[in-house]
Amino acid sequence: MKIFPKRIPKGNVLLFLSFSAISLCLLLIVSASRAGRENSLMRNNLYSGHQKNFYIVGTKEKGQWQEVIPALAASREDFGLYVSVPSEEIPIRGVCVQGGVNQPPMMEGGFFDFATSWTDSPKMVLGKAFQKQAALRGGSLYYQLEGITFEVIGVMGTKEDSRANHMILIDFQSAVKLSGINAEYKLDTKSRDSIRGVGQELCRLFGGSANVLMTLGEEREEPLLTRLFSSDAVMDTMYVMVLVSFSLSTILVTFIWLRFRRQLFFAWALCGAGRRWECLEVFWRYLCVAGAAFFVGILMILPLSAVLPEIRISAQDVLLALGITLGLGTGILFSCYGYDRRKV
């Protein structure tokens, strides 16, 4: 430790090195988790992988969805309804989403929410490959499709070639007008466990007004280990493991850091300094060191992302990792500081 200047406390050096290593690992895990979700969506053609097919057949009434979807949205969260629009060249899909279900990687703008996917005003999320064909008018992009002018609310896709680059998603009402109400649909939900309940509610809302053919299957309880180590949950499991490791190591380093500063606390007490100023100095110094270490972690990962194409760091990844690092670190410092002062 003699290589460091004496004016840099040893505890700060240890805290800095610990947060640098943890920040680097956390950024890698955040990036890997996002990439894993994107790869899963691409493999499943932008579905979750546990979606269910259903059919509406033999009905002549075109306005039945007008009553069903608002009622379904009022009673259920996190679902998506999809219908394919016949097209020889471009994969076109109608979308109605409620909550956070299967958002593809976005390059510009935003993805559908319930208001934009269930609307009388034609809306579209355009694949990256078709962006140059859109026309800019009044600060907004518009795209002509099947004689309908759609407002482009977002551009989806990835830097590499992917399915999302060559697809077009449109609002549900426009899609039903193009495909007809008698068509094949897909129901998707955020979790595998909730798809049965949403499907039953959907069939109940249609009642006898339309022939809805949907096979939901029997409800099965999967073993805990199977759910925990399934392909859908593996990245979440890694998240939990990293956060637990981060918490334990941060608790240990924080206690060591506070132990190095005990002499300073005693000196302040002898000089009559109040506990308020002591707390402010401790938290300010701790957060400065943690923030500087996180910045160094970013500098360490940038060369890795430039060399390895598998590592892609976005601004969203950095903000999420920063929030976890400082938020969890501050909570741990608060707890450790209170415990350490009571012990003293």
GROMACS .gro file of N, CA and C in nm, residues 127-237:
model
  333
  127GLY      N    1  -3.974  -0.158  -3.903
  127GLY     CA    2  -3.844  -0.222  -3.901
  127GLY      C    3  -3.736  -0.133  -3.959
  128LYS      N    4  -3.618  -0.149  -3.910
  128LYS     CA    5  -3.505  -0.064  -3.952
  128LYS      C    6  -3.485  -0.065  -4.103
  129ALA      N    7  -3.509  -0.179  -4.167
  129ALA     CA    8  -3.484  -0.192  -4.312
  129ALA      C    9  -3.575  -0.104  -4.395
  130PHE      N   10  -3.690  -0.061  -4.340
  130PHE     CA   11  -3.787   0.019  -4.416
  130PHE      C   12  -3.786   0.166  -4.377
  131GLN      N   13  -3.695   0.205  -4.289
  131GLN     CA   14  -3.695   0.342  -4.238
  131GLN      C   15  -3.674   0.445  -4.349
  132LYS      N   16  -3.588   0.414  -4.445
  132LYS     CA   17  -3.559   0.510  -4.551
  132LYS      C   18  -3.679   0.534  -4.643
  133GLN      N   19  -3.775   0.441  -4.641
  133GLN     CA   20  -3.893   0.456  -4.727
  133GLN      C   21  -4.002   0.542  -4.662
  134ALA      N   22  -3.985   0.576  -4.535
  134ALA     CA   23  -4.083   0.658  -4.465
  134ALA      C   24  -4.064   0.805  -4.503
  135ALA      N   25  -4.175   0.879  -4.502
  135ALA     CA   26  -4.172   1.021  -4.538
  135ALA      C   27  -4.184   1.106  -4.412
  136LEU      N   28  -4.105   1.211  -4.406
  136LEU     CA   29  -4.106   1.302  -4.293
  136LEU      C   30  -4.195   1.420  -4.323
  137ARG      N   31  -4.300   1.437  -4.239
  137ARG     CA   32  -4.392   1.549  -4.256
  137ARG      C   33  -4.428   1.606  -4.120
  138GLY      N   34  -4.405   1.735  -4.104
  138GLY     CA   35  -4.441   1.800  -3.979
  138GLY      C   36  -4.370   1.745  -3.857
  139GLY      N   37  -4.248   1.699  -3.874
  139GLY     CA   38  -4.171   1.646  -3.763
  139GLY      C   39  -4.200   1.502  -3.729
  140SER      N   40  -4.289   1.435  -3.803
  140SER     CA   41  -4.323   1.295  -3.778
  140SER      C   42  -4.301   1.212  -3.904
  141LEU      N   43  -4.272   1.083  -3.884
  141LEU     CA   44  -4.255   0.991  -3.996
  141LEU      C   45  -4.388   0.926  -4.032
  142TYR      N   46  -4.410   0.906  -4.161
  142TYR     CA   47  -4.532   0.840  -4.209
  142TYR      C   48  -4.493   0.735  -4.313
  143TYR      N   49  -4.568   0.626  -4.312
  143TYR     CA   50  -4.539   0.515  -4.403
  143TYR      C   51  -4.670   0.468  -4.466
  144GLN      N   52  -4.668   0.450  -4.597
  144GLN     CA   53  -4.787   0.408  -4.672
  144GLN      C   54  -4.788   0.256  -4.683
  145LEU      N   55  -4.900   0.195  -4.641
  145LEU     CA   56  -4.911   0.050  -4.644
  145LEU      C   57  -5.054   0.011  -4.677
  146GLU      N   58  -5.072  -0.066  -4.783
  146GLU     CA   59  -5.204  -0.114  -4.824
  146GLU      C   60  -5.305   0.000  -4.836
  147GLY      N   61  -5.259   0.114  -4.888
  147GLY     CA   62  -5.347   0.228  -4.908
  147GLY      C   63  -5.376   0.308  -4.784
  148ILE      N   64  -5.314   0.274  -4.672
  148ILE     CA   65  -5.336   0.344  -4.545
  148ILE      C   66  -5.207   0.416  -4.507
  149THR      N   67  -5.218   0.540  -4.463
  149THR     CA   68  -5.103   0.616  -4.417
  149THR      C   69  -5.089   0.599  -4.266
  150PHE      N   70  -4.980   0.541  -4.223
  150PHE     CA   71  -4.955   0.515  -4.081
  150PHE      C   72  -4.853   0.615  -4.027
  151GLU      N   73  -4.878   0.661  -3.904
  151GLU     CA   74  -4.778   0.741  -3.835
  151GLU      C   75  -4.678   0.646  -3.769
  152VAL      N   76  -4.550   0.667  -3.793
  152VAL     CA   77  -4.445   0.582  -3.736
  152VAL      C   78  -4.409   0.635  -3.598
  153ILE      N   79  -4.438   0.557  -3.494
  153ILE     CA   80  -4.409   0.600  -3.357
  153ILE      C   81  -4.274   0.548  -3.309
  154GLY      N   82  -4.213   0.454  -3.383
  154GLY     CA   83  -4.084   0.401  -3.342
  154GLY      C   84  -4.023   0.317  -3.452
  155VAL      N   85  -3.892   0.304  -3.447
  155VAL     CA   86  -3.817   0.220  -3.540
  155VAL      C   87  -3.747   0.112  -3.459
  156MET      N   88  -3.778  -0.014  -3.489
  156MET     CA   89  -3.719  -0.125  -3.414
  156MET      C   90  -3.610  -0.192  -3.497
  157GLY      N   91  -3.522  -0.263  -3.428
  157GLY     CA   92  -3.418  -0.335  -3.497
  157GLY      C   93  -3.289  -0.338  -3.418
  158THR      N   94  -3.189  -0.401  -3.475
  158THR     CA   95  -3.057  -0.411  -3.414
  158THR      C   96  -2.952  -0.373  -3.518
  159LYS      N   97  -2.831  -0.345  -3.471
  159LYS     CA   98  -2.723  -0.311  -3.563
  159LYS      C   99  -2.692  -0.428  -3.655
  160GLU      N  100  -2.696  -0.550  -3.599
  160GLU     CA  101  -2.678  -0.669  -3.680
  160GLU      C  102  -2.809  -0.702  -3.751
  161ASP      N  103  -2.799  -0.784  -3.856
  161ASP     CA  104  -2.920  -0.824  -3.928
  161ASP      C  105  -3.004  -0.915  -3.839
  162SER      N  106  -3.133  -0.886  -3.829
  162SER     CA  107  -3.222  -0.963  -3.743
  162SER      C  108  -3.363  -0.957  -3.797
  163ARG      N  109  -3.452  -1.039  -3.741
  163ARG     CA  110  -3.591  -1.042  -3.786
  163ARG      C  111  -3.660  -0.909  -3.763
  164ALA      N  112  -3.629  -0.846  -3.651
  164ALA     CA  113  -3.695  -0.720  -3.620
  164ALA      C  114  -3.667  -0.613  -3.724
  165ASN      N  115  -3.552  -0.621  -3.790
  165ASN     CA  116  -3.517  -0.523  -3.893
  165ASN      C  117  -3.610  -0.529  -4.013
  166HIS      N  118  -3.670  -0.647  -4.038
  166HIS     CA  119  -3.747  -0.669  -4.161
  166HIS      C  120  -3.895  -0.694  -4.133
  167MET      N  121  -3.946  -0.648  -4.019
  167MET     CA  122  -4.087  -0.664  -3.986
  167MET      C  123  -4.153  -0.528  -3.969
  168ILE      N  124  -4.285  -0.528  -3.980
  168ILE     CA  125  -4.365  -0.409  -3.955
  168ILE      C  126  -4.477  -0.447  -3.859
  169LEU      N  127  -4.491  -0.369  -3.754
  169LEU     CA  128  -4.598  -0.387  -3.657
  169LEU      C  129  -4.694  -0.269  -3.668
  170ILE      N  130  -4.825  -0.298  -3.674
  170ILE     CA  131  -4.925  -0.192  -3.685
  170ILE      C  132  -5.028  -0.208  -3.574
  171ASP      N  133  -5.106  -0.104  -3.553
  171ASP     CA  134  -5.206  -0.109  -3.447
  171ASP      C  135  -5.312  -0.215  -3.480
  172PHE      N  136  -5.377  -0.266  -3.376
  172PHE     CA  137  -5.464  -0.383  -3.388
  172PHE      C  138  -5.587  -0.356  -3.476
  173GLN      N  139  -5.648  -0.240  -3.459
  173GLN     CA  140  -5.769  -0.211  -3.535
  173GLN      C  141  -5.740  -0.204  -3.685
  174SER      N  142  -5.628  -0.143  -3.723
  174SER     CA  143  -5.592  -0.138  -3.865
  174SER      C  144  -5.564  -0.277  -3.918
  175ALA      N  145  -5.501  -0.361  -3.837
  175ALA     CA  146  -5.469  -0.496  -3.881
  175ALA      C  147  -5.594  -0.579  -3.904
  176VAL      N  148  -5.694  -0.567  -3.814
  176VAL     CA  149  -5.818  -0.643  -3.830
  176VAL      C  150  -5.893  -0.598  -3.954
  177LYS      N  151  -5.887  -0.469  -3.986
  177LYS     CA  152  -5.950  -0.420  -4.110
  177LYS      C  153  -5.886  -0.482  -4.233
  178LEU      N  154  -5.754  -0.506  -4.227
  178LEU     CA  155  -5.683  -0.562  -4.342
  178LEU      C  156  -5.695  -0.714  -4.350
  179SER      N  157  -5.696  -0.780  -4.235
  179SER     CA  158  -5.699  -0.927  -4.235
  179SER      C  159  -5.839  -0.984  -4.227
  180GLY      N  160  -5.935  -0.904  -4.177
  180GLY     CA  161  -6.068  -0.956  -4.150
  180GLY      C  162  -6.073  -1.015  -4.010
  181ILE      N  163  -6.191  -1.016  -3.949
  181ILE     CA  164  -6.203  -1.064  -3.812
  181ILE      C  165  -6.184  -1.215  -3.803
  182ASN      N  166  -6.224  -1.289  -3.907
  182ASN     CA  167  -6.204  -1.434  -3.909
  182ASN      C  168  -6.061  -1.464  -3.949
  183ALA      N  169  -5.977  -1.489  -3.849
  183ALA     CA  170  -5.834  -1.505  -3.873
  183ALA      C  171  -5.771  -1.583  -3.759
  184GLU      N  172  -5.644  -1.611  -3.776
  184GLU     CA  173  -5.564  -1.672  -3.669
  184GLU      C  174  -5.499  -1.562  -3.586
  185TYR      N  175  -5.509  -1.575  -3.454
  185TYR     CA  176  -5.453  -1.477  -3.361
  185TYR      C  177  -5.355  -1.549  -3.268
  186LYS      N  178  -5.278  -1.467  -3.200
  186LYS     CA  179  -5.190  -1.520  -3.095
  186LYS      C  180  -5.212  -1.439  -2.968
  187LEU      N  181  -5.217  -1.510  -2.857
  187LEU     CA  182  -5.226  -1.448  -2.725
  187LEU      C  183  -5.094  -1.471  -2.654
  188ASP      N  184  -5.035  -1.364  -2.603
  188ASP     CA  185  -4.908  -1.375  -2.531
  188ASP      C  186  -4.919  -1.299  -2.400
  189THR      N  187  -4.851  -1.347  -2.299
  189THR     CA  188  -4.851  -1.280  -2.168
  189THR      C  189  -4.709  -1.272  -2.116
  190LYS      N  190  -4.692  -1.190  -2.014
  190LYS     CA  191  -4.558  -1.170  -1.960
  190LYS      C  192  -4.504  -1.295  -1.892
  191SER      N  193  -4.592  -1.374  -1.830
  191SER     CA  194  -4.549  -1.496  -1.763
  191SER      C  195  -4.629  -1.614  -1.815
  192ARG      N  196  -4.568  -1.731  -1.811
  192ARG     CA  197  -4.633  -1.852  -1.857
  192ARG      C  198  -4.755  -1.886  -1.772
  193ASP      N  199  -4.750  -1.852  -1.643
  193ASP     CA  200  -4.858  -1.889  -1.552
  193ASP      C  201  -4.988  -1.812  -1.578
  194SER      N  202  -4.977  -1.691  -1.635
  194SER     CA  203  -5.096  -1.606  -1.648
  194SER      C  204  -5.169  -1.623  -1.780
  195ILE      N  205  -5.111  -1.696  -1.875
  195ILE     CA  206  -5.172  -1.702  -2.008
  195ILE      C  207  -5.305  -1.777  -2.005
  196ARG      N  208  -5.319  -1.876  -1.917
  196ARG     CA  209  -5.444  -1.950  -1.907
  196ARG      C  210  -5.558  -1.861  -1.859
  197GLY      N  211  -5.531  -1.779  -1.756
  197GLY     CA  212  -5.635  -1.691  -1.703
  197GLY      C  213  -5.679  -1.586  -1.804
  198VAL      N  214  -5.584  -1.528  -1.877
  198VAL     CA  215  -5.618  -1.427  -1.978
  198VAL      C  216  -5.697  -1.492  -2.091
  199GLY      N  217  -5.659  -1.614  -2.130
  199GLY     CA  218  -5.731  -1.684  -2.236
  199GLY      C  219  -5.874  -1.716  -2.198
  200GLN      N  220  -5.895  -1.759  -2.075
  200GLN     CA  221  -6.030  -1.788  -2.028
  200GLN      C  222  -6.115  -1.662  -2.024
  201GLU      N  223  -6.055  -1.550  -1.982
  201GLU     CA  224  -6.128  -1.423  -1.978
  201GLU      C  225  -6.164  -1.378  -2.119
  202LEU      N  226  -6.074  -1.399  -2.213
  202LEU     CA  227  -6.100  -1.361  -2.352
  202LEU      C  228  -6.217  -1.440  -2.409
  203CYS      N  229  -6.220  -1.571  -2.384
  203CYS     CA  230  -6.331  -1.655  -2.433
  203CYS      C  231  -6.462  -1.614  -2.367
  204ARG      N  232  -6.457  -1.579  -2.238
  204ARG     CA  233  -6.579  -1.538  -2.168
  204ARG      C  234  -6.635  -1.409  -2.225
  205LEU      N  235  -6.547  -1.315  -2.259
  205LEU     CA  236  -6.592  -1.186  -2.311
  205LEU      C  237  -6.657  -1.200  -2.448
  206PHE      N  238  -6.606  -1.290  -2.531
  206PHE     CA  239  -6.670  -1.313  -2.660
  206PHE      C  240  -6.803  -1.383  -2.644
  207GLY      N  241  -6.814  -1.472  -2.547
  207GLY     CA  242  -6.939  -1.543  -2.523
  207GLY      C  243  -6.985  -1.616  -2.648
  208GLY      N  244  -7.112  -1.600  -2.683
  208GLY     CA  245  -7.164  -1.667  -2.802
  208GLY      C  246  -7.167  -1.579  -2.925
  209SER      N  247  -7.105  -1.461  -2.917
  209SER     CA  248  -7.110  -1.368  -3.030
  209SER      C  249  -7.015  -1.407  -3.141
  210ALA      N  250  -6.918  -1.496  -3.114
  210ALA     CA  251  -6.824  -1.540  -3.216
  210ALA      C  252  -6.772  -1.678  -3.178
  211ASN      N  253  -6.730  -1.754  -3.277
  211ASN     CA  254  -6.671  -1.885  -3.253
  211ASN      C  255  -6.522  -1.867  -3.228
  212VAL      N  256  -6.482  -1.879  -3.101
  212VAL     CA  257  -6.342  -1.865  -3.063
  212VAL      C  258  -6.286  -2.003  -3.033
  213LEU      N  259  -6.187  -2.044  -3.110
  213LEU     CA  260  -6.125  -2.175  -3.092
  213LEU      C  261  -5.990  -2.155  -3.026
  214MET      N  262  -5.981  -2.196  -2.899
  214MET     CA  263  -5.858  -2.177  -2.824
  214MET      C  264  -5.835  -2.299  -2.736
  215THR      N  265  -5.717  -2.356  -2.743
  215THR     CA  266  -5.679  -2.470  -2.659
  215THR      C  267  -5.574  -2.423  -2.560
  216LEU      N  268  -5.614  -2.416  -2.434
  216LEU     CA  269  -5.523  -2.367  -2.330
  216LEU      C  270  -5.449  -2.479  -2.259
  217GLY      N  271  -5.500  -2.601  -2.268
  217GLY     CA  272  -5.434  -2.713  -2.202
  217GLY      C  273  -5.460  -2.715  -2.053
  218GLU      N  274  -5.413  -2.818  -1.989
  218GLU     CA  275  -5.430  -2.833  -1.845
  218GLU      C  276  -5.325  -2.753  -1.770
  219GLU      N  277  -5.365  -2.703  -1.655
  219GLU     CA  278  -5.274  -2.628  -1.571
  219GLU      C  279  -5.178  -2.724  -1.502
  220ARG      N  280  -5.049  -2.702  -1.516
  220ARG     CA  281  -4.951  -2.790  -1.455
  220ARG      C  282  -4.857  -2.708  -1.366
  221GLU      N  283  -4.825  -2.766  -1.253
  221GLU     CA  284  -4.732  -2.702  -1.161
  221GLU      C  285  -4.593  -2.757  -1.186
  222GLU      N  286  -4.504  -2.674  -1.239
  222GLU     CA  287  -4.369  -2.720  -1.267
  222GLU      C  288  -4.287  -2.721  -1.139
  223PRO      N  289  -4.193  -2.817  -1.126
  223PRO     CA  290  -4.106  -2.819  -1.008
  223PRO      C  291  -4.028  -2.689  -0.995
  224LEU      N  292  -3.994  -2.655  -0.871
  224LEU     CA  293  -3.925  -2.530  -0.845
  224LEU      C  294  -3.792  -2.522  -0.919
  225LEU      N  295  -3.714  -2.630  -0.917
  225LEU     CA  296  -3.584  -2.629  -0.983
  225LEU      C  297  -3.598  -2.613  -1.134
  226THR      N  298  -3.704  -2.671  -1.191
  226THR     CA  299  -3.727  -2.658  -1.335
  226THR      C  300  -3.754  -2.513  -1.373
  227ARG      N  301  -3.839  -2.444  -1.292
  227ARG     CA  302  -3.867  -2.303  -1.320
  227ARG      C  303  -3.745  -2.216  -1.298
  228LEU      N  304  -3.667  -2.250  -1.195
  228LEU     CA  305  -3.553  -2.166  -1.158
  228LEU      C  306  -3.444  -2.169  -1.263
  229PHE      N  307  -3.422  -2.287  -1.324
  229PHE     CA  308  -3.313  -2.302  -1.419
  229PHE      C  309  -3.362  -2.318  -1.563
  230SER      N  310  -3.484  -2.274  -1.590
  230SER     CA  311  -3.533  -2.274  -1.727
  230SER      C  312  -3.462  -2.166  -1.806
  231SER      N  313  -3.470  -2.176  -1.941
  231SER     CA  314  -3.403  -2.077  -2.026
  231SER      C  315  -3.460  -1.937  -2.005
  232ASP      N  316  -3.588  -1.928  -1.966
  232ASP     CA  317  -3.649  -1.796  -1.944
  232ASP      C  318  -3.598  -1.730  -1.817
  233ALA      N  319  -3.558  -1.813  -1.719
  233ALA     CA  320  -3.523  -1.759  -1.587
  233ALA      C  321  -3.374  -1.754  -1.561
  234VAL      N  322  -3.292  -1.807  -1.652
  234VAL     CA  323  -3.151  -1.819  -1.621
  234VAL      C  324  -3.085  -1.683  -1.603
  235MET      N  325  -3.122  -1.583  -1.687
  235MET     CA  326  -3.061  -1.452  -1.673
  235MET      C  327  -3.108  -1.382  -1.547
  236ASP      N  328  -3.235  -1.404  -1.509
  236ASP     CA  329  -3.283  -1.348  -1.383
  236ASP      C  330  -3.209  -1.411  -1.265
  237THR      N  331  -3.179  -1.542  -1.275
  237THR     CA  332  -3.104  -1.609  -1.170
  237THR      C  333  -2.964  -1.551  -1.159
   0.00000   0.00000   0.00000
